[in-house]
mmCIF file of C-alpha atoms in Angstrom:
data_model
loop_
_atom_site.group_PDB
_atom_site.id
_atom_site.type_symbol
_atom_site.label_atom_id
_atom_site.label_comp_id
_atom_site.label_asym_id
_atom_site.label_seq_id
_atom_site.Cartn_x
_atom_site.Cartn_y
_atom_site.Cartn_z
ATOM 1 C CA UNK A 1 29.533 -3.004 12.799
ATOM 2 C CA UNK A 2 27.858 -2.133 15.592
ATOM 3 C CA UNK A 3 25.160 0.894 14.895
ATOM 4 C CA UNK A 4 25.158 2.249 18.205
ATOM 5 C CA UNK A 5 26.599 0.668 21.878
ATOM 6 C CA UNK A 6 24.633 3.020 23.716
ATOM 7 C CA UNK A 7 21.448 5.049 23.286
ATOM 8 C CA UNK A 8 22.200 8.624 22.233
ATOM 9 C CA UNK A 9 18.790 9.900 22.048
ATOM 10 C CA UNK A 10 16.538 8.944 24.754
ATOM 11 C CA UNK A 11 13.862 6.434 23.377
ATOM 12 C CA UNK A 12 16.104 4.973 20.482
ATOM 13 C CA UNK A 13 17.557 1.516 21.378
ATOM 14 C CA UNK A 14 21.078 0.305 21.730
ATOM 15 C CA UNK A 15 21.450 -2.818 18.208
ATOM 16 C CA UNK A 16 24.839 -4.278 18.186
ATOM 17 C CA UNK A 17 25.028 -6.085 14.931
ATOM 18 C CA UNK A 18 27.624 -7.208 12.366
ATOM 19 C CA UNK A 19 27.371 -4.886 9.033
ATOM 20 C CA UNK A 20 25.583 -6.931 6.502
ATOM 21 C CA UNK A 21 23.588 -8.528 9.477
ATOM 22 C CA UNK A 22 19.477 -7.507 9.091
ATOM 23 C CA UNK A 23 18.102 -6.363 12.231
ATOM 24 C CA UNK A 24 14.063 -6.403 12.277
ATOM 25 C CA UNK A 25 12.367 -2.812 13.347
ATOM 26 C CA UNK A 26 8.771 -2.817 14.338
ATOM 27 C CA UNK A 27 8.061 1.341 14.092
ATOM 28 C CA UNK A 28 4.281 3.347 13.433
ATOM 29 C CA UNK A 29 4.455 6.068 10.186
ATOM 30 C CA UNK A 30 1.864 8.322 9.902
ATOM 31 C CA UNK A 31 -0.149 6.068 11.826
ATOM 32 C CA UNK A 32 0.421 2.846 9.618
ATOM 33 C CA UNK A 33 2.482 -0.034 11.837
ATOM 34 C CA UNK A 34 5.368 -1.926 9.432
ATOM 35 C CA UNK A 35 7.417 -4.072 10.311
ATOM 36 C CA UNK A 36 10.848 -3.832 8.224
ATOM 37 C CA UNK A 37 14.400 -5.921 7.855
ATOM 38 C CA UNK A 38 16.977 -3.935 7.388
ATOM 39 C CA UNK A 39 20.972 -4.076 7.317
ATOM 40 C CA UNK A 40 21.579 -1.988 11.018
ATOM 41 C CA UNK A 41 23.731 0.595 8.591
ATOM 42 C CA UNK A 42 20.050 2.160 7.006
ATOM 43 C CA UNK A 43 19.420 5.345 8.030
ATOM 44 C CA UNK A 44 16.018 6.557 8.751
ATOM 45 C CA UNK A 45 15.863 8.004 6.161
ATOM 46 C CA UNK A 46 16.515 5.608 3.802
ATOM 47 C CA UNK A 47 14.040 3.465 5.337
ATOM 48 C CA UNK A 48 10.974 5.229 4.395
ATOM 49 C CA UNK A 49 12.589 6.333 0.646
ATOM 50 C CA UNK A 50 13.574 3.210 -0.539
ATOM 51 C CA UNK A 51 12.019 0.707 1.649
ATOM 52 C CA UNK A 52 8.780 2.200 2.525
ATOM 53 C CA UNK A 53 8.341 4.710 -0.933
ATOM 54 C CA UNK A 54 7.775 7.419 1.022
ATOM 55 C CA UNK A 55 10.129 9.544 -0.716
ATOM 56 C CA UNK A 56 8.342 13.566 0.494
ATOM 57 C CA UNK A 57 11.064 13.100 3.483
ATOM 58 C CA UNK A 58 14.311 14.766 1.243
ATOM 59 C CA UNK A 59 18.247 14.207 1.769
ATOM 60 C CA UNK A 60 20.734 16.830 1.493
ATOM 61 C CA UNK A 61 23.957 16.476 3.354
ATOM 62 C CA UNK A 62 23.760 13.358 4.762
ATOM 63 C CA UNK A 63 25.520 14.969 8.240
ATOM 64 C CA UNK A 64 22.526 16.849 9.822
ATOM 65 C CA UNK A 65 23.376 20.013 9.078
ATOM 66 C CA UNK A 66 20.635 21.335 5.994
ATOM 67 C CA UNK A 67 17.430 19.899 7.441
ATOM 68 C CA UNK A 68 15.560 18.162 4.138
ATOM 69 C CA UNK A 69 15.064 14.899 6.091
ATOM 70 C CA UNK A 70 13.026 16.473 9.449
ATOM 71 C CA UNK A 71 10.695 13.897 10.390
ATOM 72 C CA UNK A 72 8.855 14.010 13.713
ATOM 73 C CA UNK A 73 9.581 10.968 15.694
ATOM 74 C CA UNK A 74 7.594 10.196 18.677
ATOM 75 C CA UNK A 75 6.471 14.391 18.060
ATOM 76 C CA UNK A 76 10.240 15.554 18.239
ATOM 77 C CA UNK A 77 11.827 16.380 15.173
ATOM 78 C CA UNK A 78 14.413 14.271 14.210
ATOM 79 C CA UNK A 79 16.960 14.390 11.483
ATOM 80 C CA UNK A 80 16.243 10.643 9.530
ATOM 81 C CA UNK A 81 19.544 10.724 8.249
ATOM 82 C CA UNK A 82 20.980 10.882 11.687
ATOM 83 C CA UNK A 83 19.441 7.366 13.084
ATOM 84 C CA UNK A 84 19.545 4.205 12.381
ATOM 85 C CA UNK A 85 15.945 2.695 11.155
ATOM 86 C CA UNK A 86 16.867 -0.726 13.599
ATOM 87 C CA UNK A 87 17.068 2.196 16.587
ATOM 88 C CA UNK A 88 13.292 2.991 16.124
ATOM 89 C CA UNK A 89 11.225 -0.191 17.226
ATOM 90 C CA UNK A 90 8.364 1.386 18.892
ATOM 91 C CA UNK A 91 8.424 4.611 17.594
ATOM 92 C CA UNK A 92 6.181 6.953 16.293
ATOM 93 C CA UNK A 93 7.507 8.435 13.216
ATOM 94 C CA UNK A 94 6.023 11.549 11.367
ATOM 95 C CA UNK A 95 6.927 11.937 7.609
ATOM 96 C CA UNK A 96 5.860 15.239 5.414
ATOM 97 C CA UNK A 97 2.764 12.587 4.070
ATOM 98 C CA UNK A 98 1.576 12.647 7.393
ATOM 99 C CA UNK A 99 1.005 16.065 7.518
ATOM 100 C CA UNK A 100 -1.823 17.175 5.552
ATOM 101 C CA UNK A 101 -3.969 15.133 2.135
ATOM 102 C CA UNK A 102 -3.795 16.383 -0.754
ATOM 103 C CA UNK A 103 -7.796 17.667 -0.917
ATOM 104 C CA UNK A 104 -7.198 18.586 2.485
ATOM 105 C CA UNK A 105 -3.826 20.317 3.642
ATOM 106 C CA UNK A 106 -2.498 20.938 7.151
ATOM 107 C CA UNK A 107 -2.522 25.282 7.471
ATOM 108 C CA UNK A 108 1.320 25.168 7.581
ATOM 109 C CA UNK A 109 1.256 23.596 4.020
ATOM 110 C CA UNK A 110 -1.698 25.711 3.295
ATOM 111 C CA UNK A 111 0.352 29.017 4.826
ATOM 112 C CA UNK A 112 3.467 27.957 2.781
ATOM 113 C CA UNK A 113 1.729 27.906 -0.340
ATOM 114 C CA UNK A 114 -0.332 30.880 -0.339
ATOM 115 C CA UNK A 115 2.788 33.087 0.952
ATOM 116 C CA UNK A 116 5.400 31.278 -2.414
ATOM 117 C CA UNK A 117 7.119 29.819 0.350
ATOM 118 C CA UNK A 118 7.602 26.170 -1.287
ATOM 119 C CA UNK A 119 10.170 28.081 -3.174
ATOM 120 C CA UNK A 120 11.668 24.649 -5.454
ATOM 121 C CA UNK A 121 9.822 22.547 -2.980
ATOM 122 C CA UNK A 122 12.778 20.419 -2.006
ATOM 123 C CA UNK A 123 13.925 21.890 1.812
ATOM 124 C CA UNK A 124 9.807 22.081 1.993
ATOM 125 C CA UNK A 125 9.079 18.849 4.094
ATOM 126 C CA UNK A 126 11.775 19.279 5.954
ATOM 127 C CA UNK A 127 10.761 23.401 6.875
ATOM 128 C CA UNK A 128 7.411 22.255 6.980
ATOM 129 C CA UNK A 129 7.874 19.672 10.358
ATOM 130 C CA UNK A 130 10.445 21.976 11.504
ATOM 131 C CA UNK A 131 7.447 24.536 11.953
ATOM 132 C CA UNK A 132 5.501 22.299 12.749
ATOM 133 C CA UNK A 133 7.477 21.058 15.803
ATOM 134 C CA UNK A 134 9.088 24.520 16.611
ATOM 135 C CA UNK A 135 4.821 25.787 16.754
ATOM 136 C CA UNK A 136 3.388 22.892 18.332
ATOM 137 C CA UNK A 137 6.247 22.687 21.524
ATOM 138 C CA UNK A 138 6.744 26.597 21.903
ATOM 139 C CA UNK A 139 3.451 28.375 20.502
ATOM 140 C CA UNK A 140 4.444 31.504 21.726
ATOM 141 C CA UNK A 141 7.865 32.031 19.656
ATOM 142 C CA UNK A 142 8.043 35.685 18.302
ATOM 143 C CA UNK A 143 8.287 37.543 15.267
ATOM 144 C CA UNK A 144 11.881 37.792 16.206
ATOM 145 C CA UNK A 145 12.927 34.308 16.983
ATOM 146 C CA UNK A 146 11.550 32.747 14.228
ATOM 147 C CA UNK A 147 15.250 32.941 11.825
ATOM 148 C CA UNK A 148 16.883 31.550 14.772
ATOM 149 C CA UNK A 149 14.693 29.079 15.668
ATOM 150 C CA UNK A 150 14.456 27.686 11.964
ATOM 151 C CA UNK A 151 17.986 28.161 11.199
ATOM 152 C CA UNK A 152 18.822 23.829 11.407
ATOM 153 C CA UNK A 153 16.728 24.090 7.549
ATOM 154 C CA UNK A 154 19.050 24.979 4.552
ATOM 155 C CA UNK A 155 16.705 26.612 2.167
ATOM 156 C CA UNK A 156 19.575 27.065 -0.943
ATOM 157 C CA UNK A 157 16.530 29.576 -3.180
ATOM 158 C CA UNK A 158 17.129 31.517 -0.139
ATOM 159 C CA UNK A 159 13.171 32.474 0.063
ATOM 160 C CA UNK A 160 13.752 33.079 4.007
ATOM 161 C CA UNK A 161 11.533 35.830 4.515
ATOM 162 C CA UNK A 162 8.459 34.233 2.512
ATOM 163 C CA UNK A 163 8.821 30.785 4.837
ATOM 164 C CA UNK A 164 9.425 33.579 7.942
ATOM 165 C CA UNK A 165 6.148 34.733 6.787
ATOM 166 C CA UNK A 166 3.814 31.269 6.510
ATOM 167 C CA UNK A 167 4.552 30.099 9.649
ATOM 168 C CA UNK A 168 4.595 33.704 10.920
ATOM 169 C CA UNK A 169 1.050 33.269 9.846
ATOM 170 C CA UNK A 170 0.016 30.202 11.006
ATOM 171 C CA UNK A 171 0.640 30.891 14.214
ATOM 172 C CA UNK A 172 -0.834 33.755 14.352
ATOM 173 C CA UNK A 173 -4.442 31.804 12.898
ATOM 174 C CA UNK A 174 -3.597 29.007 15.754
ATOM 175 C CA UNK A 175 -3.265 30.489 18.896
ATOM 176 C CA UNK A 176 -4.515 28.251 20.858
ATOM 177 C CA UNK A 177 -1.771 25.470 18.957
ATOM 178 C CA UNK A 178 -1.469 23.927 15.765
ATOM 179 C CA UNK A 179 -3.345 21.424 14.344
ATOM 180 C CA UNK A 180 -2.140 17.935 14.149
ATOM 181 C CA UNK A 181 -1.044 16.018 11.883
ATOM 182 C CA UNK A 182 -3.738 15.180 9.578
ATOM 183 C CA UNK A 183 -3.262 12.656 6.556
ATOM 184 C CA UNK A 184 -1.719 9.715 9.639
ATOM 185 C CA UNK A 185 -3.670 6.586 9.002
ATOM 186 C CA UNK A 186 -3.335 3.115 8.015
ATOM 187 C CA UNK A 187 -2.675 2.503 4.708
ATOM 188 C CA UNK A 188 -0.238 -0.113 2.163
ATOM 189 C CA UNK A 189 2.867 1.399 1.704
ATOM 190 C CA UNK A 190 4.982 0.186 -1.287
ATOM 191 C CA UNK A 191 8.470 -0.092 -1.236
ATOM 192 C CA UNK A 192 10.339 -0.154 -4.387
ATOM 193 C CA UNK A 193 13.787 -1.277 -3.247
ATOM 194 C CA UNK A 194 14.703 -5.036 -4.037
ATOM 195 C CA UNK A 195 14.834 -8.174 -1.229
ATOM 196 C CA UNK A 196 13.749 -5.788 2.058
ATOM 197 C CA UNK A 197 10.550 -5.988 3.328
ATOM 198 C CA UNK A 198 7.681 -3.635 4.107
ATOM 199 C CA UNK A 199 5.483 -5.212 5.599
ATOM 200 C CA UNK A 200 2.127 -3.525 6.931
ATOM 201 C CA UNK A 201 1.787 -5.213 10.320
ATOM 202 C CA UNK A 202 -1.888 -7.483 9.816
ATOM 203 C CA UNK A 203 -3.320 -10.468 11.051
ATOM 204 C CA UNK A 204 -1.096 -13.834 11.625
ATOM 205 C CA UNK A 205 -0.051 -15.184 7.633
ATOM 206 C CA UNK A 206 -3.124 -18.442 8.452
ATOM 207 C CA UNK A 207 -5.838 -18.147 10.128
ATOM 208 C CA UNK A 208 -7.871 -19.814 10.956
ATOM 209 C CA UNK A 209 -10.609 -21.237 13.939
ATOM 210 C CA UNK A 210 -11.864 -18.835 15.910
ATOM 211 C CA UNK A 211 -9.194 -16.311 15.579
ATOM 212 C CA UNK A 212 -10.086 -16.002 11.748
ATOM 213 C CA UNK A 213 -13.781 -15.433 12.939
ATOM 214 C CA UNK A 214 -13.165 -12.632 14.393
ATOM 215 C CA UNK A 215 -10.682 -11.074 11.590
ATOM 216 C CA UNK A 216 -12.000 -7.772 10.672
ATOM 217 C CA UNK A 217 -10.874 -7.102 6.847
ATOM 218 C CA UNK A 218 -10.825 -3.645 6.697
ATOM 219 C CA UNK A 219 -9.268 -2.035 3.298
ATOM 220 C CA UNK A 220 -6.219 0.780 3.107
ATOM 221 C CA UNK A 221 -6.724 4.415 2.823
ATOM 222 C CA UNK A 222 -6.080 6.233 -0.079
ATOM 223 C CA UNK A 223 -5.672 4.754 -3.854
ATOM 224 C CA UNK A 224 -5.423 1.001 -4.578
ATOM 225 C CA UNK A 225 -1.775 -0.080 -5.860
ATOM 226 C CA UNK A 226 -3.073 -1.280 -8.898
ATOM 227 C CA UNK A 227 -7.144 -0.353 -10.077
ATOM 228 C CA UNK A 228 -8.508 -3.492 -12.363
ATOM 229 C CA UNK A 229 -11.177 -3.976 -14.926
ATOM 230 C CA UNK A 230 -11.593 -6.669 -16.985
ATOM 231 C CA UNK A 231 -15.071 -7.573 -19.546
ATOM 232 C CA UNK A 232 -15.449 -10.764 -20.887
ATOM 233 C CA UNK A 233 -18.489 -12.103 -22.835
ATOM 234 C CA UNK A 234 -19.563 -15.510 -22.207
ATOM 235 C CA UNK A 235 -21.862 -17.653 -24.462
ATOM 236 C CA UNK A 236 -23.504 -19.062 -21.873
ATOM 237 C CA UNK A 237 -26.593 -18.073 -20.588
ATOM 238 C CA UNK A 238 -27.181 -16.032 -17.301
ATOM 239 C CA UNK A 239 -29.114 -18.869 -15.726
ATOM 240 C CA UNK A 240 -26.079 -21.384 -16.124
ATOM 241 C CA UNK A 241 -22.922 -18.906 -15.168
ATOM 242 C CA UNK A 242 -24.913 -17.855 -12.007
ATOM 243 C CA UNK A 243 -25.372 -20.929 -10.693
ATOM 244 C CA UNK A 244 -21.394 -21.192 -10.898
ATOM 245 C CA UNK A 245 -21.117 -17.464 -9.023
ATOM 246 C CA UNK A 246 -23.817 -18.713 -6.942
ATOM 247 C CA UNK A 247 -21.979 -21.463 -5.683
ATOM 248 C CA UNK A 248 -18.545 -20.474 -3.058
ATOM 249 C CA UNK A 249 -16.836 -24.024 -3.554
ATOM 250 C CA UNK A 250 -16.769 -24.039 -7.570
ATOM 251 C CA UNK A 251 -15.738 -19.537 -7.587
ATOM 252 C CA UNK A 252 -13.040 -21.074 -5.943
ATOM 253 C CA UNK A 253 -12.195 -23.738 -8.202
ATOM 254 C CA UNK A 254 -12.061 -21.478 -10.820
ATOM 255 C CA UNK A 255 -9.743 -18.708 -9.700
ATOM 256 C CA UNK A 256 -6.255 -19.578 -10.671
ATOM 257 C CA UNK A 257 -4.031 -20.958 -8.210
ATOM 258 C CA UNK A 258 -6.508 -20.188 -4.895
ATOM 259 C CA UNK A 259 -8.135 -23.364 -2.919
ATOM 260 C CA UNK A 260 -10.929 -23.081 -0.234
ATOM 261 C CA UNK A 261 -9.725 -24.426 2.786
ATOM 262 C CA UNK A 262 -12.073 -23.566 5.854
ATOM 263 C CA UNK A 263 -15.339 -22.515 4.963
ATOM 264 C CA UNK A 264 -15.790 -19.725 9.139
ATOM 265 C CA UNK A 265 -19.342 -18.782 8.750
ATOM 266 C CA UNK A 266 -21.663 -15.641 8.541
ATOM 267 C CA UNK A 267 -20.255 -15.561 4.579
ATOM 268 C CA UNK A 268 -16.442 -15.330 5.971
ATOM 269 C CA UNK A 269 -13.917 -18.419 4.091
ATOM 270 C CA UNK A 270 -10.520 -18.888 4.606
ATOM 271 C CA UNK A 271 -8.210 -20.294 1.957
ATOM 272 C CA UNK A 272 -4.784 -20.727 0.350
ATOM 273 C CA UNK A 273 -3.497 -18.343 -3.392
ATOM 274 C CA UNK A 274 -0.248 -19.291 -5.253
ATOM 275 C CA UNK A 275 1.313 -17.304 -7.987
ATOM 276 C CA UNK A 276 4.841 -16.930 -9.323
ATOM 277 C CA UNK A 277 6.768 -14.455 -10.933
ATOM 278 C CA UNK A 278 9.757 -16.133 -12.317
ATOM 279 C CA UNK A 279 12.327 -17.497 -9.084
ATOM 280 C CA UNK A 280 10.090 -15.356 -6.948
ATOM 281 C CA UNK A 281 6.942 -17.704 -6.129
ATOM 282 C CA UNK A 282 4.512 -16.008 -3.415
ATOM 283 C CA UNK A 283 1.556 -18.912 -1.964
ATOM 284 C CA UNK A 284 -0.777 -16.485 0.429
ATOM 285 C CA UNK A 285 -2.916 -17.487 3.557
ATOM 286 C CA UNK A 286 -6.020 -15.424 3.934
ATOM 287 C CA UNK A 287 -9.380 -14.322 4.564
ATOM 288 C CA UNK A 288 -12.395 -13.110 2.009
ATOM 289 C CA UNK A 289 -15.759 -12.484 3.279
ATOM 290 C CA UNK A 290 -18.672 -12.294 0.436
ATOM 291 C CA UNK A 291 -20.376 -8.835 1.011
ATOM 292 C CA UNK A 292 -22.616 -9.514 -1.183
ATOM 293 C CA UNK A 293 -24.442 -12.051 -3.721
ATOM 294 C CA UNK A 294 -27.665 -10.803 -5.023
ATOM 295 C CA UNK A 295 -28.912 -13.476 -8.620
ATOM 296 C CA UNK A 296 -31.988 -10.005 -9.432
ATOM 297 C CA UNK A 297 -28.174 -7.654 -10.011
ATOM 298 C CA UNK A 298 -25.946 -10.801 -10.903
ATOM 299 C CA UNK A 299 -23.472 -9.282 -8.737
ATOM 300 C CA UNK A 300 -21.032 -10.687 -5.398
ATOM 301 C CA UNK A 301 -18.996 -8.563 -3.782
ATOM 302 C CA UNK A 302 -15.870 -9.449 -1.802
ATOM 303 C CA UNK A 303 -13.502 -8.217 0.364
ATOM 304 C CA UNK A 304 -10.471 -10.249 1.061
ATOM 305 C CA UNK A 305 -6.715 -10.322 2.594
ATOM 306 C CA UNK A 306 -3.870 -12.896 2.239
ATOM 307 C CA UNK A 307 -0.340 -12.599 3.676
ATOM 308 C CA UNK A 308 2.615 -14.854 2.790
ATOM 309 C CA UNK A 309 5.233 -16.117 4.803
ATOM 310 C CA UNK A 310 8.370 -13.772 2.990
ATOM 311 C CA UNK A 311 6.154 -10.301 4.396
ATOM 312 C CA UNK A 312 4.022 -9.817 1.183
ATOM 313 C CA UNK A 313 0.927 -8.532 1.472
ATOM 314 C CA UNK A 314 -2.152 -8.039 -0.532
ATOM 315 C CA UNK A 315 -5.905 -6.781 0.317
ATOM 316 C CA UNK A 316 -8.871 -6.477 -2.681
ATOM 317 C CA UNK A 317 -12.168 -5.310 -3.419
ATOM 318 C CA UNK A 318 -13.664 -7.565 -5.604
ATOM 319 C CA UNK A 319 -16.674 -6.777 -7.449
ATOM 320 C CA UNK A 320 -18.607 -9.470 -10.565
ATOM 321 C CA UNK A 321 -21.391 -8.230 -12.249
ATOM 322 C CA UNK A 322 -22.707 -10.761 -14.834
ATOM 323 C CA UNK A 323 -25.995 -9.877 -16.995
ATOM 324 C CA UNK A 324 -27.913 -11.648 -19.603
ATOM 325 C CA UNK A 325 -26.944 -10.653 -23.410
ATOM 326 C CA UNK A 326 -28.170 -11.796 -26.602
ATOM 327 C CA UNK A 327 -25.107 -13.900 -27.217
ATOM 328 C CA UNK A 328 -24.709 -15.444 -23.878
ATOM 329 C CA UNK A 329 -24.076 -13.353 -20.448
ATOM 330 C CA UNK A 330 -21.464 -10.241 -19.989
ATOM 331 C CA UNK A 331 -19.493 -10.622 -17.353
ATOM 332 C CA UNK A 332 -17.643 -7.420 -15.603
ATOM 333 C CA UNK A 333 -14.611 -7.517 -13.359
ATOM 334 C CA UNK A 334 -13.706 -4.571 -10.847
ATOM 335 C CA UNK A 335 -10.908 -4.983 -8.632
ATOM 336 C CA UNK A 336 -8.798 -2.494 -6.404
ATOM 337 C CA UNK A 337 -5.910 -4.320 -5.268
ATOM 338 C CA UNK A 338 -3.692 -3.480 -2.432
ATOM 339 C CA UNK A 339 0.506 -4.675 -2.926
ATOM 340 C CA UNK A 340 2.627 -4.113 0.125
ATOM 341 C CA UNK A 341 6.007 -6.081 0.568
ATOM 342 C CA UNK A 342 7.917 -7.485 -2.151
ATOM 343 C CA UNK A 343 5.359 -8.444 -4.150
ATOM 344 C CA UNK A 344 4.560 -4.289 -4.673
ATOM 345 C CA UNK A 345 8.266 -4.657 -6.535
ATOM 346 C CA UNK A 346 6.759 -5.831 -9.922
ATOM 347 C CA UNK A 347 5.704 -2.322 -10.983
ATOM 348 C CA UNK A 348 2.050 -1.178 -11.407
ATOM 349 C CA UNK A 349 2.103 -1.957 -15.414
ATOM 350 C CA UNK A 350 3.096 -5.545 -14.643
ATOM 351 C CA UNK A 351 0.998 -5.946 -11.731
ATOM 352 C CA UNK A 352 -2.153 -4.825 -13.786
ATOM 353 C CA UNK A 353 -1.450 -7.171 -16.322
ATOM 354 C CA UNK A 354 -0.723 -9.831 -14.644
ATOM 355 C CA UNK A 355 -4.224 -9.736 -12.839
ATOM 356 C CA UNK A 356 -6.281 -9.373 -15.333
ATOM 357 C CA UNK A 357 -4.894 -11.756 -17.236
ATOM 358 C CA UNK A 358 -6.139 -13.611 -14.231
ATOM 359 C CA UNK A 359 -9.486 -12.220 -14.524
ATOM 360 C CA UNK A 360 -9.506 -13.702 -17.692
ATOM 361 C CA UNK A 361 -8.141 -16.887 -16.698
ATOM 362 C CA UNK A 362 -10.990 -17.109 -14.135
ATOM 363 C CA UNK A 363 -14.057 -16.317 -16.697
ATOM 364 C CA UNK A 364 -12.423 -18.948 -18.439
ATOM 365 C CA UNK A 365 -13.206 -21.379 -16.115
ATOM 366 C CA UNK A 366 -16.349 -19.925 -15.612
ATOM 367 C CA UNK A 367 -17.597 -20.570 -18.656
ATOM 368 C CA UNK A 368 -16.030 -23.601 -18.361
ATOM 369 C CA UNK A 369 -17.754 -24.851 -15.067
ATOM 370 C CA UNK A 370 -21.130 -23.318 -16.309
ATOM 371 C CA UNK A 371 -21.535 -25.358 -19.690
ATOM 372 C CA UNK A 372 -20.202 -28.705 -18.175
ATOM 373 C CA UNK A 373 -22.176 -27.862 -14.359
ATOM 374 C CA UNK A 374 -18.649 -29.232 -13.179
ATOM 375 C CA UNK A 375 -16.049 -27.446 -11.388
ATOM 376 C CA UNK A 376 -12.212 -27.060 -13.245
ATOM 377 C CA UNK A 377 -9.804 -29.408 -11.932
ATOM 378 C CA UNK A 378 -7.200 -27.058 -11.811
ATOM 379 C CA UNK A 379 -4.423 -27.668 -10.515
ATOM 380 C CA UNK A 380 -3.617 -25.480 -7.015
ATOM 381 C CA UNK A 381 0.288 -25.249 -7.904
ATOM 382 C CA UNK A 382 1.204 -21.251 -8.771
ATOM 383 C CA UNK A 383 0.267 -20.185 -12.115
ATOM 384 C CA UNK A 384 3.628 -18.974 -13.744
ATOM 385 C CA UNK A 385 2.555 -14.943 -14.129
ATOM 386 C CA UNK A 386 5.246 -15.119 -16.645
ATOM 387 C CA UNK A 387 3.240 -17.289 -18.539
ATOM 388 C CA UNK A 388 0.372 -15.128 -18.017
ATOM 389 C CA UNK A 389 1.667 -12.224 -18.960
ATOM 390 C CA UNK A 390 3.484 -14.173 -22.117
ATOM 391 C CA UNK A 391 -0.417 -15.187 -22.958
ATOM 392 C CA UNK A 392 -0.493 -11.183 -22.663
ATOM 393 C CA UNK A 393 1.391 -9.953 -25.080
ATOM 394 C CA UNK A 394 0.810 -12.535 -27.773
ATOM 395 C CA UNK A 395 -2.855 -11.378 -27.800
ATOM 396 C CA UNK A 396 -1.317 -8.379 -28.279
ATOM 397 C CA UNK A 397 0.971 -8.678 -31.236
ATOM 398 C CA UNK A 398 -2.802 -10.432 -32.445
ATOM 399 C CA UNK A 399 -4.526 -7.388 -32.348
ATOM 400 C CA UNK A 400 -1.572 -5.770 -33.500
ATOM 401 C CA UNK A 401 -1.483 -7.238 -36.288
ATOM 402 C CA UNK A 402 -5.343 -8.103 -37.247
ATOM 403 C CA UNK A 403 -6.257 -5.872 -40.085
ATOM 404 C CA UNK A 404 -8.781 -3.703 -39.029
ATOM 405 C CA UNK A 405 -12.332 -4.279 -39.539
ATOM 406 C CA UNK A 406 -11.625 -7.495 -40.288
ATOM 407 C CA UNK A 407 -11.245 -10.955 -38.544
ATOM 408 C CA UNK A 408 -7.232 -11.995 -38.602
#
C-alpha cells in the first residue's frame, strides 16, 4: 500500500510502504518527543489514542467531515483522521490535553465551561482546537463570522449558540492574541495498543563513560504511572541494616535482577536490570544517581532511569527510610515509577503488584545481607514477574484464610 506518493500538505513526508510494513515516525506531542513504529495505514488519530494514550482526541466520522478529531500540526488545525501518522516525521502536534492543565485551564476551556458550551463533550476537543486555531490566526474575527469560521466542527447536541458565545468572549478578553497552549511539557506517554512501541525519546540504551556523566535524570511532569509504598519489619538492628544501605555495591546486589556495572563518579552509577513477564523479557540499561544518603535520618533517595532495546522505558524516584524499632528496624520504600512502551501495557494494577513484590524481595535480601554481613549471591537472570505475582496472590489467600486476631 502506498500511504501517499506525493505530499498532500506542506510539511508531510511522502512514504511508500506495504500494508503490513511498519514505519518509524518521530514527532513531538504536547512537548514530549516520541517515536512510534506503526503500520503505514495507522492514522494520526489512532496513533494518538491507541499508541500514546491521548484519548482526548475523539474520532467521529473518520472522513474529515465532523471535525471531532481536530488537532494542531505545526501550529495549524488538522484532521487527525485524515493524516497518516507516518507522514508526520518531525512534526509538532498539540492535542486537547496540551491546551491546559486541570488546575490551570486555558482561557478557551474556562470560557467553554463558564458558558455551558460543553454539552455532551464529544465535540469539545475539536471545537477547542479549531477555536484556538481561529483566534490565533485571525484574532480580528467578528461575531458574525464565527458560525462560518467554526462550521467545520459539528455539534450533535446543537449547542452552537453557547459555543459561539464562549469563543467570542475569549476573543474579547484577549484582543492582542490568545495565550499559547499551557500544558506542553515532557511527560510519560502511555500507550494501550499491544505490540507497538510508544516511546519517549531519551538517551542511548546503554549509556557509559563520559556520555553517562553528562546525562541528567529528569522525571516526567505529571502523575507517575504507579506509586508504591512498602513497609517491611526487619528483625535486625538498625546499625546492621544501615551498613547494607550505605554500601551501594551491596545495595545493588539486593535488587532482584539488578547489576551494578560502572561507577561514574559524583554518586552516579550505571547498571542493568532484568524482568520477565511471561514471554516478554525486558533488559534495561540505565543509570542511577544517589541524591541523599543520610545515616542520621536513615534515608536514601535515588533517581533512576533505564531503557531496553524494545523501547520500554522506566524512570523512578525511590526513597528508602530505615528507623530503629524495639524489634529491629522498620524499612519503608516509597517509589514513584513512570513506565513507557510495552511495559506500560501491563496495566497499573499488575505493574503495581510486581513493583511491591520486588521491593519485598529487596527487603528480604537486605535482611539477609545485614544478618550475614555478606552480599546476597543472587542470580542476575530476570526475575519472573508471574512468579512474583503468584507469590503475592498466595500471600493474599493466606491472609484471607487466617483467623481474625489469631495466627495461621
